[in-house]
Amino acid sequence: TDFAWMLSGKCRELDPGEFFPSDGTGVTKARSICAECPVKAPCLEYALRNRIDHGVWGGTSERARRRILKRRKGEALTVAP
Protein backbone atom coordinates (compact mmCIF):
# COMPACT_ATOMS: atom_id res chain seq x y z
CA THR A 1 0.00 0.00 0.00
CA ASP A 2 1.20 3.49 -0.86
CA PHE A 3 1.48 5.73 2.18
CA ALA A 4 3.22 8.66 0.43
CA TRP A 5 0.01 10.71 0.64
CA MET A 6 0.48 10.85 4.43
CA LEU A 7 3.45 13.17 3.98
CA SER A 8 1.15 15.83 2.48
CA GLY A 9 -1.52 15.76 5.18
CA LYS A 10 -2.30 18.97 7.05
CA CYS A 11 -2.42 16.87 10.21
CA ARG A 12 1.37 16.49 10.04
CA GLU A 13 1.63 20.15 11.04
CA LEU A 14 -0.49 19.70 14.18
CA ASP A 15 -0.73 17.78 17.43
CA PRO A 16 -2.20 14.32 16.68
CA GLY A 17 -4.53 14.80 19.64
CA GLU A 18 -6.44 17.35 17.55
CA PHE A 19 -7.76 14.47 15.45
CA PHE A 20 -8.80 12.26 18.37
CA PRO A 21 -11.20 14.62 20.13
CA SER A 22 -13.38 13.72 23.09
CA ASP A 23 -16.32 15.93 22.15
CA GLY A 24 -18.35 17.30 19.26
CA THR A 25 -16.55 20.65 19.31
CA GLY A 26 -13.23 18.87 18.80
CA VAL A 27 -14.68 16.85 15.92
CA THR A 28 -15.91 20.04 14.25
CA LYS A 29 -12.48 21.64 14.61
CA ALA A 30 -10.68 18.57 13.19
CA ARG A 31 -13.13 18.35 10.29
CA SER A 32 -12.50 22.02 9.43
CA ILE A 33 -8.76 21.29 9.23
CA CYS A 34 -9.41 18.27 7.01
CA ALA A 35 -11.68 20.32 4.73
CA GLU A 36 -8.62 22.16 3.37
CA CYS A 37 -6.34 19.13 3.25
CA PRO A 38 -5.00 18.07 -0.18
CA VAL A 39 -5.09 14.37 0.77
CA LYS A 40 -8.55 14.23 2.32
CA ALA A 41 -9.83 11.58 -0.12
CA PRO A 42 -6.98 9.06 0.24
CA CYS A 43 -7.04 9.59 4.01
CA LEU A 44 -10.72 8.71 4.15
CA GLU A 45 -10.24 5.65 1.94
CA TYR A 46 -7.35 4.50 4.15
CA ALA A 47 -9.55 4.76 7.25
CA LEU A 48 -12.42 2.93 5.55
CA ARG A 49 -10.23 0.18 4.13
CA ASN A 50 -8.54 -0.40 7.48
CA ARG A 51 -11.75 -0.07 9.51
CA ILE A 52 -10.23 2.63 11.74
CA ASP A 53 -12.84 3.39 14.34
CA HIS A 54 -11.17 6.17 16.33
CA GLY A 55 -10.55 9.77 15.46
CA VAL A 56 -11.24 12.02 12.50
CA TRP A 57 -9.88 10.75 9.19
CA GLY A 58 -10.50 12.34 5.80
CA GLY A 59 -12.84 14.82 7.41
CA THR A 60 -15.13 12.16 8.86
CA SER A 61 -15.98 11.06 12.38
CA GLU A 62 -16.24 7.44 13.47
CA ARG A 63 -20.02 7.61 13.08
CA ALA A 64 -19.81 9.06 9.56
CA ARG A 65 -17.39 6.32 8.48
CA ARG A 66 -19.72 3.64 9.80
CA ARG A 67 -22.54 5.16 7.73
CA ILE A 68 -20.34 5.23 4.61
CA LEU A 69 -19.36 1.58 5.06
CA LYS A 70 -22.96 0.56 5.61
CA ARG A 71 -24.08 2.46 2.50
CA ARG A 72 -21.29 0.95 0.40
CA LYS A 73 -22.19 -2.52 1.60
CA GLY A 74 -25.80 -1.93 0.60
CA GLU A 75 -24.76 -0.61 -2.81
CA ALA A 76 -22.55 -3.63 -3.41
CA LEU A 77 -25.46 -5.95 -2.64
CA THR A 78 -27.74 -4.22 -5.13
CA VAL A 79 -25.12 -4.36 -7.91
CA ALA A 80 -24.36 -8.06 -7.49
CA PRO A 81 -25.31 -10.24 -10.49
mmCIF file of C-alpha atoms in Angstrom:
data_model
loop_
_atom_site.group_PDB
_atom_site.id
_atom_site.type_symbol
_atom_site.label_atom_id
_atom_site.label_comp_id
_atom_site.label_asym_id
_atom_site.label_seq_id
_atom_site.Cartn_x
_atom_site.Cartn_y
_atom_site.Cartn_z
ATOM 1 C CA THR A 1 0.000 0.000 0.000
ATOM 2 C CA ASP A 2 1.201 3.485 -0.855
ATOM 3 C CA PHE A 3 1.485 5.729 2.182
ATOM 4 C CA ALA A 4 3.220 8.655 0.427
ATOM 5 C CA TRP A 5 0.011 10.708 0.643
ATOM 6 C CA MET A 6 0.476 10.851 4.426
ATOM 7 C CA LEU A 7 3.446 13.173 3.982
ATOM 8 C CA SER A 8 1.150 15.828 2.484
ATOM 9 C CA GLY A 9 -1.524 15.758 5.182
ATOM 10 C CA LYS A 10 -2.305 18.973 7.045
ATOM 11 C CA CYS A 11 -2.417 16.867 10.205
ATOM 12 C CA ARG A 12 1.366 16.486 10.042
ATOM 13 C CA GLU A 13 1.629 20.151 11.043
ATOM 14 C CA LEU A 14 -0.486 19.697 14.181
ATOM 15 C CA ASP A 15 -0.730 17.777 17.433
ATOM 16 C CA PRO A 16 -2.196 14.316 16.680
ATOM 17 C CA GLY A 17 -4.526 14.804 19.641
ATOM 18 C CA GLU A 18 -6.439 17.351 17.547
ATOM 19 C CA PHE A 19 -7.758 14.465 15.453
ATOM 20 C CA PHE A 20 -8.797 12.257 18.368
ATOM 21 C CA PRO A 21 -11.197 14.621 20.135
ATOM 22 C CA SER A 22 -13.378 13.724 23.088
ATOM 23 C CA ASP A 23 -16.320 15.935 22.155
ATOM 24 C CA GLY A 24 -18.348 17.301 19.256
ATOM 25 C CA THR A 25 -16.550 20.651 19.312
ATOM 26 C CA GLY A 26 -13.234 18.870 18.797
ATOM 27 C CA VAL A 27 -14.677 16.847 15.920
ATOM 28 C CA THR A 28 -15.914 20.035 14.248
ATOM 29 C CA LYS A 29 -12.478 21.641 14.613
ATOM 30 C CA ALA A 30 -10.682 18.571 13.194
ATOM 31 C CA ARG A 31 -13.128 18.350 10.290
ATOM 32 C CA SER A 32 -12.498 22.016 9.425
ATOM 33 C CA ILE A 33 -8.762 21.292 9.227
ATOM 34 C CA CYS A 34 -9.412 18.266 7.006
ATOM 35 C CA ALA A 35 -11.677 20.317 4.734
ATOM 36 C CA GLU A 36 -8.623 22.160 3.369
ATOM 37 C CA CYS A 37 -6.338 19.130 3.245
ATOM 38 C CA PRO A 38 -5.003 18.071 -0.179
ATOM 39 C CA VAL A 39 -5.092 14.368 0.766
ATOM 40 C CA LYS A 40 -8.550 14.231 2.317
ATOM 41 C CA ALA A 41 -9.834 11.576 -0.123
ATOM 42 C CA PRO A 42 -6.978 9.058 0.237
ATOM 43 C CA CYS A 43 -7.037 9.593 4.007
ATOM 44 C CA LEU A 44 -10.725 8.711 4.152
ATOM 45 C CA GLU A 45 -10.243 5.649 1.941
ATOM 46 C CA TYR A 46 -7.347 4.498 4.152
ATOM 47 C CA ALA A 47 -9.546 4.761 7.252
ATOM 48 C CA LEU A 48 -12.423 2.932 5.555
ATOM 49 C CA ARG A 49 -10.227 0.183 4.126
ATOM 50 C CA ASN A 50 -8.541 -0.397 7.476
ATOM 51 C CA ARG A 51 -11.748 -0.067 9.513
ATOM 52 C CA ILE A 52 -10.231 2.632 11.743
ATOM 53 C CA ASP A 53 -12.843 3.393 14.341
ATOM 54 C CA HIS A 54 -11.171 6.165 16.332
ATOM 55 C CA GLY A 55 -10.550 9.774 15.456
ATOM 56 C CA VAL A 56 -11.239 12.022 12.503
ATOM 57 C CA TRP A 57 -9.879 10.747 9.188
ATOM 58 C CA GLY A 58 -10.497 12.338 5.798
ATOM 59 C CA GLY A 59 -12.841 14.822 7.414
ATOM 60 C CA THR A 60 -15.135 12.163 8.863
ATOM 61 C CA SER A 61 -15.979 11.060 12.379
ATOM 62 C CA GLU A 62 -16.242 7.439 13.471
ATOM 63 C CA ARG A 63 -20.021 7.606 13.080
ATOM 64 C CA ALA A 64 -19.806 9.058 9.563
ATOM 65 C CA ARG A 65 -17.388 6.322 8.478
ATOM 66 C CA ARG A 66 -19.724 3.639 9.801
ATOM 67 C CA ARG A 67 -22.542 5.158 7.727
ATOM 68 C CA ILE A 68 -20.337 5.229 4.609
ATOM 69 C CA LEU A 69 -19.360 1.578 5.059
ATOM 70 C CA LYS A 70 -22.963 0.561 5.614
ATOM 71 C CA ARG A 71 -24.079 2.459 2.504
ATOM 72 C CA ARG A 72 -21.293 0.952 0.399
ATOM 73 C CA LYS A 73 -22.187 -2.523 1.596
ATOM 74 C CA GLY A 74 -25.801 -1.926 0.597
ATOM 75 C CA GLU A 75 -24.761 -0.609 -2.808
ATOM 76 C CA ALA A 76 -22.553 -3.630 -3.405
ATOM 77 C CA LEU A 77 -25.459 -5.952 -2.643
ATOM 78 C CA THR A 78 -27.738 -4.216 -5.131
ATOM 79 C CA VAL A 79 -25.123 -4.364 -7.912
ATOM 80 C CA ALA A 80 -24.357 -8.064 -7.486
ATOM 81 C CA PRO A 81 -25.306 -10.242 -10.493
#
